[in-house]
XYZ file of C-alpha atoms in Angstrom:
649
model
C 35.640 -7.717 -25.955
C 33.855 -4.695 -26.927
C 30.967 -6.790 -28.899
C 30.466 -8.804 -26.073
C 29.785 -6.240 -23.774
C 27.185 -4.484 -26.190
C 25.861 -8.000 -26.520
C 25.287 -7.551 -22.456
C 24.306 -4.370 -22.599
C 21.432 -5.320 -25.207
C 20.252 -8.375 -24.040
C 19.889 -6.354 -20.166
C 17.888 -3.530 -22.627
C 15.588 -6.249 -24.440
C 14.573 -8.000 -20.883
C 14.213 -4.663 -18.614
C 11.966 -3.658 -21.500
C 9.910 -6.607 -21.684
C 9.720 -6.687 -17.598
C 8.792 -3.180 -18.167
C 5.744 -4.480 -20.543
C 4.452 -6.828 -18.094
C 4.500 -4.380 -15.458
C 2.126 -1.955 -17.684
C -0.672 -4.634 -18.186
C -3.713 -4.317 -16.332
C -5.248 -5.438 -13.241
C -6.457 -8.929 -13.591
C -9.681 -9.270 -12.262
C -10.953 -12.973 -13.593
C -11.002 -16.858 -11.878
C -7.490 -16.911 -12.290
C -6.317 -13.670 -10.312
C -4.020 -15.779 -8.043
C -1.997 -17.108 -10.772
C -1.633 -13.836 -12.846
C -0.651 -11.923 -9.965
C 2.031 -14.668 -9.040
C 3.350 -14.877 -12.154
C 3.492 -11.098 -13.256
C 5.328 -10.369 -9.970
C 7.700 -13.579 -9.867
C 8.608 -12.141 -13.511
C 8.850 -8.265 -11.906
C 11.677 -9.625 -9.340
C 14.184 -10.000 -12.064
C 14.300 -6.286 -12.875
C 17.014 -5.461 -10.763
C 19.100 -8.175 -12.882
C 18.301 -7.376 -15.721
C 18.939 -3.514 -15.253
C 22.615 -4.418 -13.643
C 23.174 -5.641 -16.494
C 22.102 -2.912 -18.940
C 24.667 -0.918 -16.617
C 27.592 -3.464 -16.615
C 30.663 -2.610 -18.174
C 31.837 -6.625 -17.780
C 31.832 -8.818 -20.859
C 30.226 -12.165 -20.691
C 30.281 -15.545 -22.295
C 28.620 -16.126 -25.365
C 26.929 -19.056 -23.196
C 25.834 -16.604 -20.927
C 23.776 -14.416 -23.645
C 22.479 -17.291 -25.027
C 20.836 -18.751 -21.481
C 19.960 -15.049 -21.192
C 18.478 -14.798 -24.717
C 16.390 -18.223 -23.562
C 15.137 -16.399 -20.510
C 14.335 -13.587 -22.843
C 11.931 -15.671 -24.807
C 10.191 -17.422 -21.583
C 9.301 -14.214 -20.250
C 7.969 -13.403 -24.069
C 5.916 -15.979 -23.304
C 5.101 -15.074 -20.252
C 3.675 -11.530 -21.537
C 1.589 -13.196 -23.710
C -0.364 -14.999 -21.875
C -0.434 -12.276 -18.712
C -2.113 -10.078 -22.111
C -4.324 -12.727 -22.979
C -5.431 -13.309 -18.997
C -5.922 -8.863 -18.803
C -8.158 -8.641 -22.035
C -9.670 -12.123 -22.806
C -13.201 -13.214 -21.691
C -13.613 -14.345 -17.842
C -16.011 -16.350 -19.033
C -14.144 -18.184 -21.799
C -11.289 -18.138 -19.499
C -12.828 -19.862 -16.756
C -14.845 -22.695 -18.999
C -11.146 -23.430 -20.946
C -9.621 -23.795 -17.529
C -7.605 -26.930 -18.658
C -6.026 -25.279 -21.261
C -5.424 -22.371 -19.446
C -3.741 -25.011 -16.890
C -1.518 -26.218 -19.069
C -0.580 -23.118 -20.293
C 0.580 -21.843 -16.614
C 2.620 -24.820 -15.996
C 3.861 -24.735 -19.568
C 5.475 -20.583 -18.737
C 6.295 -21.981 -15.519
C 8.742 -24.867 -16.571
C 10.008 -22.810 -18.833
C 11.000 -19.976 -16.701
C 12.219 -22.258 -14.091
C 14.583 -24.266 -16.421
C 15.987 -20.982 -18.342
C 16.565 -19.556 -15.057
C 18.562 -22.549 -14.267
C 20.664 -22.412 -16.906
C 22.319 -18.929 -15.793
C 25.210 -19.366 -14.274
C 25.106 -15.974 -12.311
C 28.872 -16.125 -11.144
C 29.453 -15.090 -14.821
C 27.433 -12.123 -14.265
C 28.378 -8.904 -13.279
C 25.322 -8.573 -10.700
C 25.267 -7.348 -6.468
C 25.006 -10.388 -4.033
C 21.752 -8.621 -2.756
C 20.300 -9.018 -6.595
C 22.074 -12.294 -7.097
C 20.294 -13.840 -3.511
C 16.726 -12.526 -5.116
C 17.070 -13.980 -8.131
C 17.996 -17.310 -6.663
C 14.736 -16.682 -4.532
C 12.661 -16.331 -7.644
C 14.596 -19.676 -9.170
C 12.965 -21.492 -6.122
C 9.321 -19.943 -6.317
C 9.062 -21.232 -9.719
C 10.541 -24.623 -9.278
C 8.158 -25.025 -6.427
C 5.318 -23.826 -8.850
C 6.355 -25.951 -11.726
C 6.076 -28.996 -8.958
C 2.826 -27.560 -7.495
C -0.519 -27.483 -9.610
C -2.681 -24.863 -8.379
C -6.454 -25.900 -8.819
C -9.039 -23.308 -10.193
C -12.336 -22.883 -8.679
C -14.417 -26.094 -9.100
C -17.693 -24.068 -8.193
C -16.981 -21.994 -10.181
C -16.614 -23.943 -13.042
C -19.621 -26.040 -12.618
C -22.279 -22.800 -11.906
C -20.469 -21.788 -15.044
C -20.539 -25.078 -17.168
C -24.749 -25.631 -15.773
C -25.273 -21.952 -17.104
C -23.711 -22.509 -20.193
C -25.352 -26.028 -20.903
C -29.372 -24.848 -20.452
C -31.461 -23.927 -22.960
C -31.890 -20.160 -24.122
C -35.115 -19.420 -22.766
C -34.344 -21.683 -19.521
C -35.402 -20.075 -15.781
C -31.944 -20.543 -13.889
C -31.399 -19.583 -10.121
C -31.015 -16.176 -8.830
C -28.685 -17.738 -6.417
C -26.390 -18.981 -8.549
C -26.243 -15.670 -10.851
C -25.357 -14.218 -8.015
C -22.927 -16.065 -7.322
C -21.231 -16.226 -11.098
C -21.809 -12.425 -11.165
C -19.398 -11.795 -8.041
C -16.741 -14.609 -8.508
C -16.263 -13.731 -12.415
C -16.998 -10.178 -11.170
C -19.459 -8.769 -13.542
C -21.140 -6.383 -10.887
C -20.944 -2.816 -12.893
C -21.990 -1.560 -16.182
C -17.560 -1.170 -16.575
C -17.298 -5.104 -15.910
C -20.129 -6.353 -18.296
C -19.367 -3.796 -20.726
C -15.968 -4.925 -21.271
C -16.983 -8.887 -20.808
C -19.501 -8.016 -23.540
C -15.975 -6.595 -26.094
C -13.882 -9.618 -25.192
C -16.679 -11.970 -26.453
C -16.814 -10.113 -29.596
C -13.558 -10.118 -29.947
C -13.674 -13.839 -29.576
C -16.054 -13.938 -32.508
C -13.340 -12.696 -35.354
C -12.358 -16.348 -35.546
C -13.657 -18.684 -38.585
C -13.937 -21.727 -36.840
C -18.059 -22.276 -36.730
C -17.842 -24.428 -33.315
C -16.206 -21.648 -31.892
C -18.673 -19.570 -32.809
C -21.443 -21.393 -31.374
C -19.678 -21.547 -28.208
C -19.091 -17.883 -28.173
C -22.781 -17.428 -28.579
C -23.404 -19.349 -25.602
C -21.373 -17.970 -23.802
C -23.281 -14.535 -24.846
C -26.153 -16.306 -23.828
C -24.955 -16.532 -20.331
C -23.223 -12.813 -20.053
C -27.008 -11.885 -20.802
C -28.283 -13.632 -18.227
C -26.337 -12.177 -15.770
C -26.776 -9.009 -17.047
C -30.726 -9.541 -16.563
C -30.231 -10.501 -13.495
C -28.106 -7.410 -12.116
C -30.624 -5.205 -13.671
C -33.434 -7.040 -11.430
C -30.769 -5.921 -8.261
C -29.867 -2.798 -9.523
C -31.997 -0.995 -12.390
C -29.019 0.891 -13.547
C -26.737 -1.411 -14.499
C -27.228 -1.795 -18.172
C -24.748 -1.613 -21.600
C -25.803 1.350 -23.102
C -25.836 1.068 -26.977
C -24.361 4.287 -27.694
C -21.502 3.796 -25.185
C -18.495 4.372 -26.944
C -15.747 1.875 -27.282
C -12.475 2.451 -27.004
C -9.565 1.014 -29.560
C -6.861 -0.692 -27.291
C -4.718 2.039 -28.582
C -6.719 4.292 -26.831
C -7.198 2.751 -23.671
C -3.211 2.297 -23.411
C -2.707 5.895 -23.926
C -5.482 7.144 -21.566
C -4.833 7.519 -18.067
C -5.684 5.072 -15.166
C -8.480 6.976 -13.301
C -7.994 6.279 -9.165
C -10.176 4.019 -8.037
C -11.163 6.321 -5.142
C -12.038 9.236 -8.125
C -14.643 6.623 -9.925
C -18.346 6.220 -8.513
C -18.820 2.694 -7.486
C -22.570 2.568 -9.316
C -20.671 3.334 -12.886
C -17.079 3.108 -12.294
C -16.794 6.130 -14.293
C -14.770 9.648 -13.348
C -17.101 11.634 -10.914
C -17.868 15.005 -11.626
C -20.399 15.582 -8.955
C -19.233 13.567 -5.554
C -21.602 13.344 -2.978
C -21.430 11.937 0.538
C -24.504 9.522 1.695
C -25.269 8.609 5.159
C -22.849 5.736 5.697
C -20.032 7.960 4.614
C -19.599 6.359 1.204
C -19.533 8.749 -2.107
C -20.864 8.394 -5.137
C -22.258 10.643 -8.443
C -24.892 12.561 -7.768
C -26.706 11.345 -10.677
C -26.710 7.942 -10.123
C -27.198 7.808 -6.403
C -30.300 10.074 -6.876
C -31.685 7.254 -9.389
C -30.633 4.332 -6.875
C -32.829 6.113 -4.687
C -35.640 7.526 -6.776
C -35.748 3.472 -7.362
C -37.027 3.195 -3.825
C -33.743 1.522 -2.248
C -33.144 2.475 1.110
C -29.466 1.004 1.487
C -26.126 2.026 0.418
C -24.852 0.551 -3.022
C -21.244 -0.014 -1.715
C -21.854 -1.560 1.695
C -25.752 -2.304 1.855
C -26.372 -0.458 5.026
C -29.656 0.850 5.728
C -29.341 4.473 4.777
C -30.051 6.820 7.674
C -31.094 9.674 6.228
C -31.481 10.195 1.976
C -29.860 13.465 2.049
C -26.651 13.827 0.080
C -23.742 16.177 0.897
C -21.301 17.614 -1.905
C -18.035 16.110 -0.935
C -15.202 18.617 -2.423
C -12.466 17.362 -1.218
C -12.597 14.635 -3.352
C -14.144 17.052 -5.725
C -10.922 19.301 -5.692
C -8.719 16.066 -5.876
C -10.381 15.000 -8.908
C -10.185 18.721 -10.294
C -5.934 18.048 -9.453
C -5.732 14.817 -11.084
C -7.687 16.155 -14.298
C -4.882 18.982 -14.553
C -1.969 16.795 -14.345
C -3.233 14.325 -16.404
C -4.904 16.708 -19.097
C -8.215 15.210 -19.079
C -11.075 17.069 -19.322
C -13.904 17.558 -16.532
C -17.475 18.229 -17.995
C -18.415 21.159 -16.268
C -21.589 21.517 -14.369
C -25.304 21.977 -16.198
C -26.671 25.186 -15.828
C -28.574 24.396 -13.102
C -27.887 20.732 -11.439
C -29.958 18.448 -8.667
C -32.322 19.856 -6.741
C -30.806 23.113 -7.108
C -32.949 23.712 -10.531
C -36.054 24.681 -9.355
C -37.491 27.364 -7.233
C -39.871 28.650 -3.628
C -43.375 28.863 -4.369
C -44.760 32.217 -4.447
C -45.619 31.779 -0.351
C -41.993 30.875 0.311
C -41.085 33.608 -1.665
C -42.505 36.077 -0.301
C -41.493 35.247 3.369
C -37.516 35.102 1.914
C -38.524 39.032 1.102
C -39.949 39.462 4.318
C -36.740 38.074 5.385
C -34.543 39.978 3.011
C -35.842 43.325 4.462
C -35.411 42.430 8.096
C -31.528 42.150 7.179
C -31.760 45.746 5.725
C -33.103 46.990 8.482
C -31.577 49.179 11.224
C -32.446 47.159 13.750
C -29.848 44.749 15.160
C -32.213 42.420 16.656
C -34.223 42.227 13.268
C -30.693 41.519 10.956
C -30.230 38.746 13.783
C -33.279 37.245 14.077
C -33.549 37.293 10.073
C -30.136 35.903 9.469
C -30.692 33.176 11.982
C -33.889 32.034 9.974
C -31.902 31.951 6.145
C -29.076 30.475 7.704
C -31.546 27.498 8.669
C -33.923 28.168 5.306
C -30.848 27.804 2.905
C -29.550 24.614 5.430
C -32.814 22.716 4.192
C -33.158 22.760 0.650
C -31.463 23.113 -3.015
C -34.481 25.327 -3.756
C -34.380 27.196 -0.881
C -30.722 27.855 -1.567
C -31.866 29.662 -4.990
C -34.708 31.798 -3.834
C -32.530 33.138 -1.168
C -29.642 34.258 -3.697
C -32.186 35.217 -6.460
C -34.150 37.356 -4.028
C -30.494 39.694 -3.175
C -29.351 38.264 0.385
C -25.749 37.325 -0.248
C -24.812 41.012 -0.535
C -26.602 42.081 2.677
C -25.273 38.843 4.450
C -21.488 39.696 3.785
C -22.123 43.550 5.235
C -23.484 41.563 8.630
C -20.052 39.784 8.698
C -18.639 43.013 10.346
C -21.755 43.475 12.810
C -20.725 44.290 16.542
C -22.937 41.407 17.794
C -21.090 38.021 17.831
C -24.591 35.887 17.207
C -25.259 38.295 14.124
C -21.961 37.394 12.527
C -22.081 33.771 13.446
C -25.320 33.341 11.721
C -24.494 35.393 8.523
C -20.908 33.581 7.811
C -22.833 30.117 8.386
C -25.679 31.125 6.523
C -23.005 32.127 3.533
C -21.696 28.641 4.043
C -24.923 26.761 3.615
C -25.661 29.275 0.601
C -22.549 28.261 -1.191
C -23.224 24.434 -1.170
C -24.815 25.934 -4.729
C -22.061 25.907 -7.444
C -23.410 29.213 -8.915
C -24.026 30.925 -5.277
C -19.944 30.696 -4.696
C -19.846 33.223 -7.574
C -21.807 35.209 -6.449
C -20.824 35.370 -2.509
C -16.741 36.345 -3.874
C -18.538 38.765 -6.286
C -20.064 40.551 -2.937
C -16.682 40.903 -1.627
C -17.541 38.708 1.434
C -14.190 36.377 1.469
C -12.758 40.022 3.581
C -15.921 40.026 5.977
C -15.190 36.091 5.999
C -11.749 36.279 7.105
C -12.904 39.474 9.622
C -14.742 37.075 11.719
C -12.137 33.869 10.919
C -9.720 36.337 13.263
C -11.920 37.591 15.444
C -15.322 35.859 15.943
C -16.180 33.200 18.183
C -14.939 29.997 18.189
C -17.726 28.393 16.590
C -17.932 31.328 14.044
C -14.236 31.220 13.146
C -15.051 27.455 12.635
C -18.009 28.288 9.878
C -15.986 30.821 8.592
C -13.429 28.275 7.789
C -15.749 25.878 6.297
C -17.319 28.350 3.789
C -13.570 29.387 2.715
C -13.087 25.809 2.325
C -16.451 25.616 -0.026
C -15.594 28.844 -1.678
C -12.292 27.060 -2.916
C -13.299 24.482 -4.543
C -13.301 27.058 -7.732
C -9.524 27.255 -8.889
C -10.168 31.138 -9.079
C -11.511 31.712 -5.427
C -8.205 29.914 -4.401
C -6.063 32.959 -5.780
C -8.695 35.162 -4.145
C -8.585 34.221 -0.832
C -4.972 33.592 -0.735
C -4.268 36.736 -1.778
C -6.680 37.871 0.711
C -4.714 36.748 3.617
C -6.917 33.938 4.627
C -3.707 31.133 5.521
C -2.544 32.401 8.506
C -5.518 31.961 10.503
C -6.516 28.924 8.735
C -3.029 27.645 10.311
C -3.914 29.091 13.376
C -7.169 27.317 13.747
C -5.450 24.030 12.588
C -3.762 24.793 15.527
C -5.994 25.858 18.265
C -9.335 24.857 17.353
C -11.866 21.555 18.196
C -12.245 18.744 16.430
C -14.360 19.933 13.639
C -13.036 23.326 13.231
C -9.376 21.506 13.033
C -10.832 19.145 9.976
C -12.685 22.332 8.448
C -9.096 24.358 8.558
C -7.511 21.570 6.989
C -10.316 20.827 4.053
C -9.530 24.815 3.265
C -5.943 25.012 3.497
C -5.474 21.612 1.308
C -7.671 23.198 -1.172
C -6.010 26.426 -0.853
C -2.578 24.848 -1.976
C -3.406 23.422 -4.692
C -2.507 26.723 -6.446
C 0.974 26.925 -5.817
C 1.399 30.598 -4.994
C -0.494 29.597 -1.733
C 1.814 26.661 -0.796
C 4.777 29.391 0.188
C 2.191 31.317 2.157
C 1.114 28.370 4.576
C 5.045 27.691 5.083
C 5.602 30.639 6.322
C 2.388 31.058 8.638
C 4.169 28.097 10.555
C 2.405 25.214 9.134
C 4.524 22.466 9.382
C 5.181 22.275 13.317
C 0.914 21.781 13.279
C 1.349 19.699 10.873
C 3.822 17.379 12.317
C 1.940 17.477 15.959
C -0.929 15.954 14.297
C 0.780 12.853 12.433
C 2.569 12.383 15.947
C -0.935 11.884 17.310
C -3.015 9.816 15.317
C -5.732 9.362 18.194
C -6.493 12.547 17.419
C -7.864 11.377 13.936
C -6.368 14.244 11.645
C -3.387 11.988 10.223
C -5.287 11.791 6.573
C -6.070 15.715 6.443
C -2.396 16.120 7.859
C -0.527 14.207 5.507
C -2.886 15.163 2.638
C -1.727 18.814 3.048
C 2.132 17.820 3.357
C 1.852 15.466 -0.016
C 1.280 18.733 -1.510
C 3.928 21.003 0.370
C 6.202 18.781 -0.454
C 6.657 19.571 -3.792
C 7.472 23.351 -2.602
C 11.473 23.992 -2.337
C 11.285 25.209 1.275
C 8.271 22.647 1.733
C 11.385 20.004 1.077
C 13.273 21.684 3.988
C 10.855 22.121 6.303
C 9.710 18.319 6.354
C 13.579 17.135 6.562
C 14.548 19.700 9.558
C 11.178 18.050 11.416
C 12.469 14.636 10.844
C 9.481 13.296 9.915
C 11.032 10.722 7.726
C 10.718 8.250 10.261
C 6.918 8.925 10.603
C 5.951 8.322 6.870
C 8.074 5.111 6.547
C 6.298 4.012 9.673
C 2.987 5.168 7.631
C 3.894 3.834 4.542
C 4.394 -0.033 6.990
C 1.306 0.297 8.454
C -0.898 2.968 7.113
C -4.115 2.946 5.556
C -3.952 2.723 1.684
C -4.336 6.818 1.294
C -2.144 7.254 3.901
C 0.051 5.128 2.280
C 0.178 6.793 -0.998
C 0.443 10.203 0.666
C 3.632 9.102 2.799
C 4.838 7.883 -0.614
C 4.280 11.106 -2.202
C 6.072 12.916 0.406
C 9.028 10.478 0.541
C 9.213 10.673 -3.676
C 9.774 14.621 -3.469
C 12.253 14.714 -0.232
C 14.355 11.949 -2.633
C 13.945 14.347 -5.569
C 16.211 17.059 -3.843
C 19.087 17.355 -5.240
C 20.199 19.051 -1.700
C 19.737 16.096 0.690
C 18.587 13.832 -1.924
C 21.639 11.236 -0.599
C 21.150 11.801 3.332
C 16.951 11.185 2.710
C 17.450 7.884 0.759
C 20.294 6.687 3.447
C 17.705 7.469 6.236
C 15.138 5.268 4.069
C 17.301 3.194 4.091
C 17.975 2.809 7.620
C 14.287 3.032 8.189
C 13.462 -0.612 6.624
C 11.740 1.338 3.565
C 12.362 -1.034 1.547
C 9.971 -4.053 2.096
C 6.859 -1.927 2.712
C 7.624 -0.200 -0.921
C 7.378 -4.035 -2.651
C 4.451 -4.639 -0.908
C 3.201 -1.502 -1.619
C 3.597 -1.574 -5.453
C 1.158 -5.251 -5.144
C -1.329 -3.913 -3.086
C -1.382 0.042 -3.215
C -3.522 2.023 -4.831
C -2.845 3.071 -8.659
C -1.241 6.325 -7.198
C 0.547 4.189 -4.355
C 1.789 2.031 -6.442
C 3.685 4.391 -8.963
C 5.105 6.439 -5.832
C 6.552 3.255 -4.835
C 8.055 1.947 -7.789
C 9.371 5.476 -8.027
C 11.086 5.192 -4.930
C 12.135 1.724 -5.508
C 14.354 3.401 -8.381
C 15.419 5.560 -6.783
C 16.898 3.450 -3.356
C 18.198 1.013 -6.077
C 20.648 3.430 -8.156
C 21.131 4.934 -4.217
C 22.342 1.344 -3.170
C 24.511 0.741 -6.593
C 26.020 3.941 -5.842
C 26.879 2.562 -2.478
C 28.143 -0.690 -3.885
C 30.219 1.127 -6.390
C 31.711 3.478 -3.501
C 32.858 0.825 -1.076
C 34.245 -1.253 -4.360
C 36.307 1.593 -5.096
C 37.197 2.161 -1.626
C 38.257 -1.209 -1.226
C 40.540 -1.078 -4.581
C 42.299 1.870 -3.541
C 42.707 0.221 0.138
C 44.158 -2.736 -1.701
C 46.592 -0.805 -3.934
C 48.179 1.136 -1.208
C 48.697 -2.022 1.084
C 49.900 -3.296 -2.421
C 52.542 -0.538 -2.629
């Protein structure tokens, strides 16, 4: 009895892990997406089964662990080919396509038959996992009878490509159309097309090789012909390439943290004209290039200027901790920031300069007005001014009597610190005091800049101690609160920077936070539901945080989020709904609410089509409602027993 339920018990341990496996492999982004994706979720539906019964305490039949053991060794094949779909040429994939055809239906059958060999009454599984596995039974049956087609346009462009001569002129319309359907569009994509080919070329058969060659032939091709699109999209030689070891052990970068010209971890996220971001570096090449649209969309670009996004910047900065990756710091000097006002413009920034010294008010106002537009133009104008000594004189203005005086100096600050090295130097004036003088008491449009150069101030982990500590969050909340549109999305920017330290998170509870908070995600026509639940994704992970989301009952609102959201919004509503389930307090009363809520089917769909962070919030909560719901199971078993025994008696 004993053996056979360890015999359960490691036959449950071998599949969850394999499940597990197939779960981990990447993204499959080749001719044959549909197929992958079906088959690497059909296979993810049997979890629940197979971790019932890790968990079971029943024996079963020696017929059962064999038609389990069976199963065991379809879904081994399974993994292999879902591994040989994530890391094997698209090209190579799509030109075998009756192979890989016969190898679908092949895993298919199998699955399908071994599946129907499990008689499930013999298992000690819930009806609720029992009635999904049955579902699964069907999906594949219908697959096994159903033979999905590939791409025939695909496979001809691709077969004409491959067929021509070396040297032979082919049609830019039909490398376009190859390089988007077997989507090689980035440096990432042809880079790692370029790997799988070599891969390929490890093998001793000689007509292989010549067909891998060919196949070469027609990667560079396509390469030549994104270049003639796009001059930056090359292989570099020296580009480092990582052992699959490696890339298993590194962490997934967001897609949302990557810059959609490389694909690689920004360190420098701008903001162009259509609202789309990007690394500085490379956008300033697409442009220097003379393109006038946007990469991403191909919009006509308005205007070429590019705005520092830090939000994203200070997101990325959050990730890198957690994660322990590194972030290249900045050069010395970077952009257009590296260079400096010719003598002329030099000398009227003096000029300027001593008009702020002087004792006349209309002079410091007329001559903060002007830098406050000067250091709005340019990167270089932005260094003269700081080299030439007006940050300290600015900050002293921020106490100034006249209202206009201390508008212009906190917004000329602001446009000053758009410079990396210029935030140094405004907290080493001691401004963030005379910033948070006229955040209380200017006008509103003052309070408003005040807010925004706190929030560009913070965007260097030190300056968030700084002006925490200085007393800035309560009328940050306040303005959250009370102010328009843009001073509302300029209070949030600096209080979601300013908890990312998490001696500030305390702070914003307690300056009344979360009832502004909540009025905003209960009116998303006012258009602050990202900034809103951006801020409570990270108070949630505060004890009283915790509390103060459950007493406002938003639970309701971030299920209906996580239904219907937007893919950030998504995540965020996950994130939230992960750390209320965490508490061991109310841990029980959240998950039944959840439950209640319909939580459930949003969370699968969620974990398909999330983003990388969505995705792992949901399976987390997934988990979590599914020992919630054996717990459940197991009560009203018990209940039922004793019930039974004292009728029984």
């Amino acid at each position: 009895m004993e053996e056979e339920v360890k015999g359960a018990a490691a036959v449950g341990e071998s599949l969850s892990r394999a499940v597990e496996e197939i779960a981990a492999i990447s993204y499959h982004r080749n001719a044959y997406k549909k197929q992958f994706c079906n088959l690497s979720r059909r296979v993810r539906l049997l979890a629940p089964m197979f971790e019932e019964l890790r968990e079971s305490k029943k024996p079963i039949s020696e017929k059962a662990v064999t038609a389990l053991a069976s199963l065991g060794r379809a879904i081994g094949l399974a993994k292999e080919l879902l591994r040989f779909g994530s890391r094997g040429s698209k090209i190579s994939l799509v030109l075998d396509r009756d192979r890989m055809m016969r190898r679908f239906q092949e895993v298919t059958a199998q699955l399908e038959q071994t599946l129907g060999e499990i008689s499930f009454g013999e298992l000690d599984i819930s009806d609720e996992v029992r009635e999904q596995v049955e579902l699964v039974h069907t999906q594949f049956k219908r697959a096994k009878e159903r033979l999905d087609t590939s791409d025939a346009e695909l496979f001809n462009d691709l077969s004409y490509v491959y067929g021509v001569s070396i040297h032979a002129k082919v049609d830019p319309v039909l490398l376009r159309r190859l390089a988007e359907k077997l989507q090689l569009t980035t440096i990432a994509d042809l880079k790692q097309e370029s790997l799988a080919l070599n891969e390929l070329l490890g093998d001793d058969d000689r007509d292989l090789g010549e067909a891998i060659k060919k196949m070469s032939v027609v990667l560079k091709k396509i390469e030549d012909y994104m270049q003639t699109q796009n001059p930056d999209v090359c292989i570099p030689a020296s580009a480092k390439v990582l052992t699959s070891d490696e890339m298993a052990k590194a962490p997934v970068v967001p897609d949302d943290f990557r810059c959609p010209i490389s694909l690689e971890l920004m360190r420098d996220p701008v903001i162009v004209s259509t609202g789309q971001t990007y690394e500085r570096v490379f956008i300033e090449k697409w442009l220097k290039a003379g393109h006038v649209t946007c990469p991403k969309t191909q919009q006509k670009l308005s205007s070429t200027s590019l705005t520092p996004n830090h939000v994203i910047r200070s997101l990325i900065i959050q990730w890198c901790e957690e994660n322990g990756v590194e972030l290249l710091k900045y050069p010395a000097h970077h952009g257009p920031d590296n260079s400096f006002c010719s003598a002329k413009e030099h000398a009227r920034v003096v000029d300027l300069i001593l008009k702020l010294s002087s004792e006349s008010s209309d002079d410091q106002r007329t001559a903060a007005a002007e830098i406050r537009l000067l250091a709005k133009c340019s990167g270089d104008n932005r260094v003269c001014i700081a080299e030439a000594g007006a940050i300290p004189l600015l900050a002293g203005l921020l106490s100034a009597v006249d209202s206009q005086t201390q508008e212009h100096a906190v917004t000329a600050l602001y446009n000053l610190s758009i410079n990396e090295h210029n935030k140094d130097k405004i907290v080493a004036a001691r401004a963030v005091v005379g910033i948070l003088h006229v955040l209380k008491r200017g006008s509103m449009e003052a309070r408003e800049n005040a807010a925004a150069t706190l929030f560009s101030l913070s965007v260097v982990d030190a300056n968030k101690v700084i002006i925490g500590e200085a007393g800035a969050v309560e009328p940050l909340v306040l303005l959250l609160d009370e102010g328009s549109q843009r001073g509302k999305r300029d209070a949030a920017a600096a209080l979601f920077n300013l908890c990312i330290y998490p001696g500030n998170r305390g702070k914003a509870l307690k300056a009344g936070v979360m009832p502004t908070l909540m009025g905003l995600l209960k009116h998303p026509q006012g258009d602050m539901v990202d900034e809103a639940l951006a801020i409570l994704a990270i108070l949630s992970s505060h004890p009283q945080g915790k509390v103060a989301i459950g007493a406002a009952e938003a639970l309701p609102l971030l299920v209906g989020l996580i239904r219907s959201g937007s893919p950030s919004n998504k995540e965020n509503a996950a994130t939230i709904l992960v750390h209320l389930c965490n508490s061991e307090e109310q841990q029980q009363q959240h998950l039944a609410a959840a439950q209640v809520q319909g939580v459930i089917g949003p969370l699968c769909e969620m974990t398909e089509s999330g983003t990388d962070r969505g995705k792992r919030k949901a399976a987390q909560l997934l988990g979590c409602m599914h020992k919630f719901l054996e717990q459940q199971h197991e009560a009203r078993a018990q209940a039922q027993a004793q019930a039974q025994a004292l009728a029984e008696q």
